[in-house]
Coordinates of C-alpha atoms in Angstrom, one line a residue:
M1210 CA 18.2 27.3 5.2
A1211 CA 21.1 25.3 3.7
S1212 CA 24.2 27.0 2.3
N1213 CA 22.9 27.0 -1.2
H1214 CA 19.6 28.6 0.0
R1215 CA 17.4 25.7 -0.9
P1216 CA 14.3 25.3 1.2
T1217 CA 14.6 22.5 3.8
L1218 CA 12.1 20.1 5.3
Q1219 CA 12.2 19.4 9.0
V1220 CA 11.4 15.8 10.0
R1221 CA 10.0 15.5 13.5
Q1222 CA 8.9 12.7 15.7
P1223 CA 5.1 12.4 15.7
Y1224 CA 5.0 11.5 19.4
D1225 CA 6.7 14.6 20.8
G1226 CA 7.7 16.9 17.9
E1227 CA 11.4 16.4 18.5
L1228 CA 13.5 17.3 15.5
I1229 CA 15.1 14.2 13.9
S1230 CA 16.7 15.7 10.8
E1231 CA 16.4 18.5 8.2
L1232 CA 16.6 17.7 4.5
E1233 CA 17.0 19.9 1.5
T1234 CA 14.1 19.9 -0.9
M1235 CA 14.2 19.9 -4.7
N1236 CA 12.8 22.1 -7.3
W1237 CA 11.5 21.5 -10.8
A1238 CA 15.0 21.9 -12.3
D1239 CA 16.2 19.0 -10.1
A1240 CA 13.2 16.9 -10.9
D1241 CA 13.6 17.6 -14.6
R1242 CA 17.2 16.4 -14.5
M1243 CA 16.1 13.3 -12.7
L1244 CA 13.6 12.6 -15.4
D1245 CA 16.1 13.2 -18.1
R1246 CA 18.5 10.7 -16.6
A1247 CA 15.8 8.1 -16.2
A1248 CA 14.5 8.6 -19.7
R1249 CA 18.0 8.3 -21.2
A1250 CA 18.8 5.2 -19.2
H1251 CA 15.6 3.6 -20.4
K1252 CA 16.2 4.5 -24.1
N1253 CA 19.7 2.9 -23.9
A1254 CA 18.3 -0.6 -24.4
S1255 CA 21.7 -2.1 -25.0
G1256 CA 22.8 -0.8 -21.6
R1257 CA 20.0 -2.2 -19.6
L1258 CA 21.0 -4.5 -16.7
P1259 CA 20.5 -8.2 -17.6
A1260 CA 18.2 -10.2 -15.4
H1261 CA 21.0 -12.0 -13.6
R1262 CA 22.5 -8.7 -12.5
R1263 CA 19.2 -7.4 -11.2
V1264 CA 18.8 -10.6 -9.2
E1265 CA 22.3 -10.2 -7.8
I1266 CA 21.6 -6.6 -6.8
L1267 CA 18.3 -7.4 -5.2
R1268 CA 19.8 -10.3 -3.3
K1269 CA 22.6 -8.0 -2.0
L1270 CA 20.0 -5.3 -1.1
A1271 CA 18.0 -7.8 0.9
A1272 CA 21.2 -8.8 2.8
L1273 CA 22.1 -5.2 3.5
L1274 CA 18.7 -4.5 4.8
R1275 CA 18.5 -7.6 6.9
D1276 CA 21.7 -6.5 8.7
R1277 CA 20.0 -3.2 9.5
I1278 CA 16.5 -4.3 10.6
E1279 CA 16.8 -2.8 14.0
T1280 CA 18.2 0.5 12.7
F1281 CA 15.3 0.8 10.3
A1282 CA 12.8 -0.3 12.9
V1283 CA 13.8 2.5 15.2
L1284 CA 13.6 5.0 12.3
I1285 CA 10.1 3.8 11.4
A1286 CA 9.1 4.3 15.0
R1287 CA 10.7 7.7 15.3
E1288 CA 9.6 9.3 12.1
G1289 CA 6.4 7.4 11.5
G1290 CA 5.1 6.8 15.1
K1291 CA 4.6 3.1 14.6
P1292 CA 5.1 1.1 17.8
I1293 CA 8.6 -0.5 17.8
R1294 CA 7.3 -4.1 17.8
D1295 CA 5.3 -3.5 14.7
A1296 CA 8.1 -1.4 13.2
R1297 CA 10.4 -4.5 13.4
I1298 CA 7.8 -6.5 11.5
E1299 CA 7.6 -3.9 8.8
A1300 CA 11.4 -4.0 8.4
E1301 CA 11.3 -7.8 8.2
R1302 CA 8.5 -7.6 5.6
A1303 CA 10.6 -5.3 3.5
V1304 CA 13.4 -7.8 3.3
T1305 CA 10.9 -10.5 2.3
G1306 CA 9.5 -8.2 -0.4
I1307 CA 12.9 -7.7 -1.9
E1308 CA 13.5 -11.5 -1.9
L1309 CA 10.1 -12.1 -3.5
A1310 CA 10.9 -9.7 -6.3
A1311 CA 14.3 -11.3 -6.9
D1312 CA 12.6 -14.8 -7.1
H1313 CA 9.9 -13.6 -9.5
I1314 CA 12.3 -12.2 -12.1
S1315 CA 12.6 -15.6 -13.6
H1316 CA 8.8 -15.7 -14.1
I1317 CA 8.7 -12.5 -16.1
Q1318 CA 8.4 -14.2 -19.5
G1319 CA 6.6 -14.1 -22.7
R1320 CA 4.6 -16.7 -24.6
E1321 CA 4.2 -18.2 -28.1
I1322 CA 1.3 -17.0 -30.2
P1323 CA 0.0 -19.7 -32.6
M1324 CA 0.1 -18.3 -36.2
D1325 CA -1.2 -21.2 -38.3
L1326 CA -4.7 -20.9 -37.0
S1327 CA -5.5 -19.3 -40.3
R1328 CA -4.1 -19.5 -43.8
A1329 CA -2.9 -15.9 -43.6
G1330 CA -0.6 -16.8 -40.6
E1331 CA 1.1 -19.8 -42.2
G1332 CA 4.9 -19.7 -42.4
R1333 CA 5.2 -17.4 -39.4
L1334 CA 6.5 -17.8 -35.9
A1335 CA 5.3 -15.3 -33.2
F1336 CA 6.4 -14.9 -29.6
T1337 CA 6.2 -12.2 -27.0
R1338 CA 8.6 -10.9 -24.3
R1339 CA 7.9 -8.7 -21.3
E1340 CA 9.9 -5.5 -21.5
P1341 CA 10.2 -2.7 -19.0
I1342 CA 7.5 -0.1 -19.6
G1343 CA 9.8 2.9 -19.0
P1344 CA 10.5 5.5 -16.3
V1345 CA 8.3 5.1 -13.2
V1346 CA 7.4 7.9 -10.8
A1347 CA 6.1 6.8 -7.4
I1348 CA 4.5 8.9 -4.7
S1349 CA 4.3 7.1 -1.4
A1350 CA 2.5 7.4 1.9
F1351 CA 3.7 7.9 5.5
N1352 CA 2.1 4.9 7.2
H1353 CA 4.6 2.3 6.2
P1354 CA 7.6 4.4 5.4
L1355 CA 9.9 1.5 4.5
N1356 CA 7.6 -1.2 3.2
L1357 CA 5.6 0.9 0.9
I1358 CA 8.8 2.3 -0.7
V1359 CA 9.9 -1.3 -1.2
H1360 CA 6.6 -2.2 -2.9
Q1361 CA 6.9 0.8 -5.3
V1362 CA 10.6 0.9 -6.0
V1363 CA 11.8 -2.8 -5.9
P1364 CA 9.4 -4.0 -8.7
A1365 CA 10.7 -1.3 -11.0
I1366 CA 14.3 -2.4 -10.2
A1367 CA 13.3 -6.0 -10.7
V1368 CA 11.9 -5.5 -14.2
G1369 CA 14.5 -2.9 -15.3
C1370 CA 12.5 0.3 -15.1
P1371 CA 14.2 3.5 -13.9
V1372 CA 12.3 4.8 -10.9
I1373 CA 11.9 8.2 -9.2
V1374 CA 10.3 8.1 -5.8
K1375 CA 8.8 10.9 -3.8
P1376 CA 8.3 9.9 -0.1
A1377 CA 5.8 11.4 2.2
E1378 CA 7.0 14.7 3.6
T1379 CA 6.5 13.5 7.2
T1380 CA 8.5 10.3 6.7
P1381 CA 11.3 10.8 4.1
L1382 CA 14.2 9.3 6.1
C1383 CA 13.4 5.6 5.6
C1384 CA 13.2 6.3 1.9
K1385 CA 16.4 8.2 1.8
R1386 CA 18.4 5.5 3.6
F1387 CA 16.7 2.8 1.5
V1388 CA 17.7 4.4 -1.8
E1389 CA 21.3 4.8 -0.4
L1390 CA 21.2 1.0 0.2
V1391 CA 20.0 0.4 -3.3
H1392 CA 23.0 2.2 -4.7
E1393 CA 25.3 0.4 -2.2
A1394 CA 23.9 -2.9 -3.6
G1395 CA 25.2 -1.9 -7.0
L1396 CA 22.3 -0.3 -8.9
P1397 CA 23.4 2.7 -10.9
E1398 CA 22.1 6.0 -9.4
E1399 CA 20.1 7.0 -12.5
L1400 CA 18.0 3.9 -12.1
C1401 CA 16.7 4.8 -8.6
Q1402 CA 16.4 8.4 -7.5
M1403 CA 14.6 10.1 -4.6
C1404 CA 12.9 13.4 -5.2
L1405 CA 11.9 15.3 -2.0
C1406 CA 9.8 18.2 -3.3
D1407 CA 6.7 20.2 -2.8
N1408 CA 3.3 19.3 -4.2
A1409 CA 3.5 21.6 -7.2
T1410 CA 6.8 20.1 -8.3
A1411 CA 5.5 16.6 -7.6
E1412 CA 2.5 17.3 -9.9
Q1413 CA 4.8 18.6 -12.6
L1414 CA 6.9 15.5 -12.3
V1415 CA 4.0 13.0 -12.4
T1416 CA 2.3 14.6 -15.4
D1417 CA 5.5 14.9 -17.5
A1418 CA 5.2 13.0 -20.8
R1419 CA 8.5 11.1 -20.1
V1420 CA 6.8 9.2 -17.3
S1421 CA 5.6 5.7 -18.4
L1422 CA 4.0 4.6 -15.2
F1423 CA 2.7 6.5 -12.2
S1424 CA 2.4 4.7 -8.9
F1425 CA 0.5 6.4 -6.1
I1426 CA -0.3 5.4 -2.5
G1427 CA -2.4 7.9 -0.6
S1428 CA -5.8 9.7 -0.5
A1429 CA -8.4 9.1 -3.2
R1430 CA -8.9 12.8 -3.7
I1431 CA -5.3 13.4 -4.7
G1432 CA -4.8 10.1 -6.5
W1433 CA -7.8 10.5 -8.9
Y1434 CA -6.9 14.2 -9.4
L1435 CA -3.3 13.3 -10.5
R1436 CA -4.6 10.6 -12.7
S1437 CA -6.8 13.1 -14.5
R1438 CA -3.7 15.2 -15.2
L1439 CA -1.5 12.4 -16.6
A1440 CA 0.1 12.7 -20.0
P1441 CA -1.6 10.5 -22.7
G1442 CA -0.2 7.0 -22.5
T1443 CA 1.0 7.1 -18.9
R1444 CA -0.1 4.0 -17.1
C1445 CA -1.4 4.4 -13.6
V1446 CA -1.6 2.3 -10.4
L1447 CA -3.5 3.8 -7.5
E1448 CA -3.8 2.5 -3.9
H1449 CA -6.2 4.5 -1.8
G1450 CA -8.2 3.5 1.3
G1451 CA -11.5 2.1 2.5
V1452 CA -13.9 2.0 5.4
A1453 CA -13.4 -1.6 6.0
P1454 CA -16.3 -3.7 7.2
A1455 CA -16.3 -6.9 9.3
I1456 CA -19.4 -9.1 9.8
I1457 CA -19.5 -11.1 13.0
C1458 CA -22.0 -14.0 12.7
H1459 CA -23.8 -15.6 15.7
D1460 CA -21.6 -18.7 15.5
A1461 CA -18.2 -16.9 15.5
N1462 CA -15.5 -18.0 17.9
M1463 CA -15.7 -15.1 20.2
E1464 CA -12.3 -15.1 21.7
S1465 CA -10.3 -15.3 18.5
T1466 CA -12.7 -12.9 16.8
V1467 CA -12.2 -10.2 19.4
R1468 CA -8.4 -10.7 19.4
S1469 CA -8.2 -10.4 15.6
L1470 CA -10.5 -7.3 15.4
V1471 CA -8.6 -5.4 18.1
K1472 CA -5.4 -6.0 16.2
G1473 CA -6.9 -5.1 12.8
G1474 CA -8.7 -2.0 14.2
Y1475 CA -5.9 -0.4 16.3
Y1476 CA -2.7 -1.5 14.5
H1477 CA -0.6 1.7 13.9
A1478 CA -3.4 3.7 15.5
G1479 CA -5.8 2.8 12.7
Q1480 CA -3.5 4.5 10.1
V1481 CA -3.8 1.7 7.6
C1482 CA -5.8 1.7 4.3
V1483 CA -7.6 -1.5 5.2
S1484 CA -7.9 -1.0 9.0
V1485 CA -11.1 -2.4 10.6
Q1486 CA -13.5 0.4 10.9
R1487 CA -17.1 -0.9 10.7
I1488 CA -18.0 -4.0 12.7
F1489 CA -21.5 -5.5 12.1
V1490 CA -22.5 -7.9 14.9
D1491 CA -25.4 -10.3 15.0
N1492 CA -27.7 -8.9 17.7
R1493 CA -27.9 -12.3 19.4
I1494 CA -24.3 -12.0 20.5
K1495 CA -23.9 -8.2 20.4
S1496 CA -23.8 -7.7 24.1
E1497 CA -21.3 -10.5 24.8
F1498 CA -19.1 -9.4 21.9
L1499 CA -19.1 -5.8 23.0
D1500 CA -18.1 -6.7 26.6
L1501 CA -15.2 -8.7 25.5
Y1502 CA -14.1 -6.3 22.7
A1503 CA -14.3 -3.3 25.0
A1504 CA -12.3 -5.1 27.7
R1505 CA -9.5 -6.1 25.3
T1506 CA -9.4 -2.6 23.7
A1507 CA -9.2 -0.9 27.1
Q1508 CA -6.0 -3.0 27.8
L1509 CA -4.1 -1.4 24.8
V1510 CA -1.3 0.9 25.9
A1511 CA -1.2 4.2 24.0
G1512 CA 1.9 6.3 24.1
N1513 CA 5.6 6.5 23.0
P1514 CA 6.2 4.2 20.0
I1515 CA 9.8 3.6 21.0
E1516 CA 8.8 1.9 24.3
E1517 CA 8.3 -1.9 24.0
E1518 CA 5.0 -2.0 25.8
T1519 CA 3.3 0.5 23.5
D1520 CA 0.4 -0.9 21.4
V1521 CA -0.9 2.3 19.9
G1522 CA 1.3 5.2 19.0
P1523 CA 0.6 8.8 17.9
L1524 CA -1.2 10.0 14.9
I1525 CA 1.2 11.4 12.3
L1526 CA 0.3 15.1 12.9
P1527 CA -1.5 16.9 15.7
R1528 CA -4.1 18.2 13.2
E1529 CA -5.0 14.5 12.6
V1530 CA -5.8 14.1 16.3
E1531 CA -8.0 17.2 16.0
R1532 CA -9.8 15.8 13.0
V1533 CA -10.4 12.4 14.6
S1534 CA -11.7 14.1 17.7
S1535 CA -14.1 16.2 15.8
W1536 CA -15.5 13.2 13.9
V1537 CA -16.0 11.3 17.1
E1538 CA -17.7 14.3 18.8
E1539 CA -20.0 14.7 15.8
S1540 CA -21.1 11.1 16.0
I1541 CA -21.7 11.4 19.8
S1542 CA -23.9 14.5 19.3
D1543 CA -25.9 12.5 16.7
G1544 CA -26.5 9.6 19.0
A1545 CA -23.4 7.4 19.1
R1546 CA -22.4 6.0 22.5
V1547 CA -18.7 5.9 23.5
V1548 CA -17.9 2.4 24.9
T1549 CA -14.2 3.2 25.6
G1550 CA -11.8 6.0 24.7
G1551 CA -13.4 8.9 22.9
E1552 CA -10.8 11.4 24.1
K1553 CA -7.2 12.6 23.4
V1554 CA -4.4 11.2 25.5
N1555 CA -2.6 14.4 24.5
D1556 CA -2.3 16.6 21.5
R1557 CA -0.6 13.8 19.5
V1558 CA -2.1 10.6 20.7
Y1559 CA -5.8 9.6 20.6
A1560 CA -7.2 6.9 22.9
P1561 CA -8.3 3.7 21.3
T1562 CA -12.0 4.3 20.9
I1563 CA -15.2 2.2 20.4
L1564 CA -18.4 3.8 19.2
L1565 CA -21.7 2.0 19.5
D1566 CA -24.4 2.6 16.9
P1567 CA -23.2 5.8 15.3
P1568 CA -25.5 7.1 12.5
V1569 CA -24.9 5.4 9.2
N1570 CA -24.4 8.8 7.6
A1571 CA -21.9 10.0 10.2
L1572 CA -18.3 10.7 9.1
V1573 CA -17.1 7.8 11.2
S1574 CA -19.5 5.5 9.3
T1575 CA -18.8 6.8 5.7
Q1576 CA -15.3 8.1 5.6
E1577 CA -11.9 6.5 6.2
I1578 CA -11.1 7.7 9.7
F1579 CA -7.3 6.8 9.7
G1580 CA -7.4 6.8 13.4
P1581 CA -7.8 4.4 16.4
V1582 CA -11.6 4.3 16.2
T1583 CA -13.9 1.4 15.4
C1584 CA -17.7 1.5 15.1
I1585 CA -20.1 -1.3 16.2
Y1586 CA -23.5 -1.9 14.6
G1587 CA -26.1 -4.6 15.3
F1588 CA -28.0 -6.6 12.7
D1589 CA -30.9 -9.1 12.8
H1590 CA -30.4 -10.6 9.4
E1591 CA -27.1 -11.1 7.5
E1592 CA -28.6 -9.4 4.4
Q1593 CA -28.7 -6.2 6.4
A1594 CA -25.0 -6.5 7.3
V1595 CA -24.1 -7.1 3.6
L1596 CA -26.2 -4.1 2.4
Q1597 CA -24.5 -1.8 4.9
S1598 CA -21.1 -3.2 4.1
N1599 CA -21.6 -2.5 0.4
A1600 CA -23.3 0.9 0.8
L1601 CA -20.2 3.0 0.2
P1602 CA -18.4 3.9 -3.0
V1603 CA -15.1 2.6 -1.5
A1604 CA -14.3 -1.1 -1.5
F1605 CA -11.1 -2.8 -0.5
Q1606 CA -10.8 -5.7 2.0
S1607 CA -13.7 -7.1 4.1
A1608 CA -14.0 -9.8 6.8
V1609 CA -16.4 -12.4 7.9
F1610 CA -16.2 -14.3 11.2
T1611 CA -18.1 -17.6 11.3
R1612 CA -17.5 -21.3 12.0
D1613 CA -19.8 -22.3 9.1
L1614 CA -18.0 -22.7 5.8
D1615 CA -21.1 -22.4 3.6
R1616 CA -22.1 -19.2 5.4
A1617 CA -18.6 -17.8 4.9
L1618 CA -18.5 -18.6 1.2
G1619 CA -22.0 -17.2 0.7
L1620 CA -21.2 -13.9 2.4
S1621 CA -17.9 -13.7 0.6
S1622 CA -19.6 -13.9 -2.7
Q1623 CA -22.0 -11.1 -1.7
L1624 CA -19.5 -8.6 -0.4
E1625 CA -18.1 -6.0 -2.8
A1626 CA -14.4 -6.2 -2.0
S1627 CA -11.2 -7.2 -3.7
A1628 CA -10.5 -9.6 -0.9
V1629 CA -12.6 -11.2 1.9
M1630 CA -10.9 -12.5 5.0
I1631 CA -12.6 -15.4 6.7
N1632 CA -11.9 -15.4 10.5
D1633 CA -9.2 -12.8 10.1
H1634 CA -9.2 -9.0 10.2
T1635 CA -9.4 -6.8 7.2
A1636 CA -5.9 -5.5 7.6
F1637 CA -4.3 -8.9 7.0
R1638 CA -1.8 -8.9 4.1
T1639 CA 1.1 -10.9 2.8
D1640 CA 3.5 -9.2 0.4
W1641 CA 2.9 -11.6 -2.5
M1642 CA -0.9 -11.7 -2.5
P1643 CA -2.9 -9.3 -4.9
F1644 CA -3.8 -6.1 -3.1
A1645 CA -6.2 -3.8 -4.8
G1646 CA -8.9 -1.2 -4.1
L1647 CA -12.1 -1.3 -6.1
G1648 CA -14.2 1.7 -7.2
V1649 CA -12.9 4.9 -5.6
S1650 CA -10.4 2.9 -3.5
G1651 CA -7.9 2.3 -6.3
L1652 CA -6.9 1.3 -9.8
G1653 CA -4.6 -1.6 -10.7
V1654 CA -3.2 -4.4 -8.5
G1655 CA -0.5 -4.3 -5.9
G1656 CA 1.6 -7.1 -4.4
M1657 CA 5.2 -7.6 -5.5
S1658 CA 4.7 -9.9 -8.5
H1659 CA 1.5 -8.1 -9.7
T1660 CA 3.3 -4.7 -9.6
M1661 CA 6.2 -6.2 -11.6
E1662 CA 3.7 -7.2 -14.3
E1663 CA 2.1 -3.7 -14.2
M1664 CA 5.6 -2.2 -14.9
T1665 CA 6.2 -4.2 -18.1
H1666 CA 4.5 -4.4 -21.5
E1667 CA 4.2 -7.3 -23.8
K1668 CA 6.1 -7.0 -27.1
M1669 CA 5.4 -9.4 -29.9
T1670 CA 7.9 -10.5 -32.6
V1671 CA 6.6 -12.2 -35.7
I1672 CA 9.0 -14.0 -38.0
H1673 CA 7.9 -14.6 -41.6
S1674 CA 10.0 -17.3 -43.2
Q1675 CA 11.4 -16.5 -46.6
T1676 CA 12.4 -20.1 -47.3
P1677 CA 10.0 -22.6 -49.0
H1678 CA 9.2 -25.6 -46.8
S1679 CA 10.3 -23.7 -43.7
I1680 CA 10.3 -25.5 -40.4
L1681 CA 8.5 -22.6 -38.7
P1682 CA 4.9 -23.9 -38.9
Q1683 CA 6.1 -27.3 -37.6
M1684 CA 7.9 -25.5 -34.7
E1685 CA 4.7 -23.7 -33.8
R1686 CA 2.7 -26.9 -33.6
F1687 CA 5.5 -28.6 -31.6

């Protein structure tokens, strides 16, 4: 315990359990003070940072982070278990995200509303502006401990919303150091605060009436529950997960398809909300595909994320290894065949696994596994693959592999998904594209510019001229 007797949280490496750091946690009194500071900052409209200052701060923040990419990459690997090569890419993406937000500030703008479309509107000029919605509370996930924080915090800074962020308990260090960089870049502390607290305090924080927007990345069960508890008027953006399908047509380029799917299925040990999980393969090429896919998957190196040669790191907690193992064992007992993997490397690492023809109602076929497991199913007709792809209440990103453009477009139109990747894996993402779950998988739209729009509201001003022969109607038509 710390000297003031606050509870502490131990942050440990997922790979070996080594203690990295110990942080004090906060209680409701702390969270309440944070909310009060955020609410007062928002209400002080005359004291809000002008756009040019927000641009300056974000540009400086990007530069500060760019100088520390390797430091953050090592921290991502240590506290999150992501292989160091992928961790560097995450840190680089975070810099890009900040730069995108700074660039997009000039595009947050209103519009003119024509008023002389009816006699009642004559003599009036109307226009809108985008204004910050108010205090934002963000709850983040462990799997991208820097870049997810950037996607939730930086849009709020960009549009002028005070933000309070709660990182995942397993990966708070990236968030802590990032918030420190935000302050170093010049943002007043009350405009960006980190709240490391227990779940009860987090729920109290999220559901407080002073919160204008709640941003959540995590499980559907928790996200939809918290949405049901929000105060009236609180806007909500949820990003959950899926059981991402990929359809492999008979004319697909085999080598590039296999390479893409191995990356999309086993990146970060499958701990990605759009990770490839269900692969539907035309039976005419199923055997050839399976041989190549298994051979490439078997080459993946699972182990210590700090080591350069590692492709697949640990799962975030030992209990997740046990869960994945139990799901795989259930599918095997019900008829699935293990092509490769299917076992623990140790208590913290699960071997990259391919399951052939698991039952369609098995957990590995219906639930997001969030582990290094992909499932292969054959089909005779593309309609069968589409029906199975669309059979679940979750829908996020899907993929189609084919050389035929007409076939690609036809399948894309039939798949229930917010995005369909053609000849690319389901986990593909750039930080400026719209990113959204459908159905149970989410609410609202992510992506830097889209989140910035979510965090503003459109305010209209209508000017009624009191002067005869006013120029206002002519101004409108001009």
